[in-house]
Coordinates of C-alpha atoms in Angstrom, one line a residue:
X1 CA 2.7 112.2 -49.9
X2 CA 2.8 109.1 -47.8
X3 CA 2.7 109.1 -44.1
X4 CA 4.8 106.7 -42.0
X5 CA 5.2 105.7 -38.4
X6 CA 7.0 108.3 -36.3
X7 CA 8.9 105.7 -34.3
X8 CA 12.6 106.0 -34.9
X9 CA 13.7 103.9 -37.8
X10 CA 10.2 102.6 -38.7
X11 CA 9.0 103.2 -42.3
X12 CA 5.7 101.4 -41.9
X13 CA 3.0 103.3 -43.8
X14 CA 0.0 104.4 -41.6
X15 CA -2.9 106.8 -42.0
X16 CA -2.0 110.5 -41.3
X17 CA -4.2 110.7 -38.2
X18 CA -2.1 107.9 -36.6
X19 CA 1.1 108.8 -34.9
X20 CA 2.6 105.3 -35.2
X21 CA 2.0 101.9 -36.7
X22 CA 0.1 99.4 -34.5
X23 CA 3.3 97.6 -33.5
X24 CA 4.9 100.7 -32.1
X25 CA 1.7 102.2 -30.7
X26 CA 1.2 99.1 -28.5
X27 CA 4.6 99.9 -26.9
X28 CA 3.6 103.4 -25.8
X29 CA 2.7 103.7 -22.1
X30 CA -1.1 103.9 -21.7
X31 CA -0.8 107.3 -19.9
X32 CA 0.9 108.8 -22.9
X33 CA -1.5 107.2 -25.3
X34 CA -4.4 108.9 -23.5
X35 CA -2.6 112.2 -23.7
X36 CA -2.1 111.8 -27.5
X37 CA -5.8 111.0 -27.9
X38 CA -6.9 113.8 -25.5
X39 CA -5.1 116.4 -27.5
X40 CA -5.8 115.2 -31.0
X41 CA -8.1 117.4 -32.9
X42 CA -10.1 116.1 -35.9
X43 CA -8.7 117.8 -39.0
X44 CA -5.3 118.7 -37.6
X45 CA -3.7 116.5 -40.3
X46 CA -5.4 118.5 -43.0
X47 CA -4.8 122.0 -41.8
X48 CA -1.4 121.1 -40.3
X49 CA -2.2 123.0 -37.1
X50 CA -1.9 120.5 -34.2
X51 CA -1.8 122.1 -30.7
X52 CA 1.3 122.5 -28.7
X53 CA -0.2 120.0 -26.2
X54 CA -0.6 117.4 -28.9
X55 CA 3.1 118.0 -30.0
X56 CA 4.2 117.4 -26.4
X57 CA 2.2 114.2 -26.1
X58 CA 3.5 113.0 -29.5
X59 CA 7.1 113.7 -28.6
X60 CA 6.6 111.8 -25.3
X61 CA 5.2 108.8 -27.2
X62 CA 8.1 108.9 -29.7
X63 CA 10.6 109.3 -26.9
X64 CA 9.0 106.5 -24.8
X65 CA 9.4 104.0 -27.7
X66 CA 12.9 105.3 -28.4
X67 CA 13.9 104.3 -24.9
X68 CA 12.5 100.8 -25.3
X69 CA 14.4 100.3 -28.5
X70 CA 17.7 101.8 -27.4
X71 CA 17.5 104.8 -29.7
X72 CA 18.9 108.2 -28.5
X73 CA 16.4 110.6 -27.1
X74 CA 16.1 114.1 -28.5
X75 CA 15.9 117.0 -26.1
X76 CA 12.3 117.7 -27.1
X77 CA 11.4 114.1 -26.3
X78 CA 13.1 114.2 -22.9
X79 CA 11.3 117.4 -22.1
X80 CA 8.0 116.0 -23.3
X81 CA 8.4 112.9 -21.2
X82 CA 9.0 115.1 -18.1
X83 CA 6.0 117.3 -18.9
X84 CA 3.9 114.1 -19.2
X85 CA 4.9 112.9 -15.8
X86 CA 7.8 110.6 -16.7
X87 CA 11.4 110.5 -15.5
X88 CA 14.1 109.3 -17.8
X89 CA 17.0 107.5 -16.1
X90 CA 19.8 105.2 -17.1
X91 CA 19.3 101.5 -16.8
X92 CA 21.2 98.4 -17.9
X93 CA 22.6 99.3 -21.3
X94 CA 20.4 102.3 -22.0
X95 CA 17.6 104.7 -20.9
X96 CA 14.2 104.0 -19.4
X97 CA 11.2 106.2 -19.0
X98 CA 9.4 105.7 -15.6
X99 CA 6.1 107.3 -14.7
X100 CA 6.6 109.5 -11.6
X101 CA 2.9 109.8 -10.6

């Protein structure tokens, strides 16, 4: 089974321990990147048991990139962005995620 980038519409192959391809990962806000790294547990790709905190951070990362690329946000991504300290608001032609801290 191959693993691909989790950014909406991207089919770039990447290693299972990576959430996104390098191009999309560079677009993720550094605060969210740190949360993804903080909550990643070695071996979670093998046992398929990532923590709820990792899922929240991953959803926030996916949602953050989605706002930059004008993709619709899923409810889980909107909630995750809020939990990670971001507000989603309408901007010119779409949505933007803004850090509230």
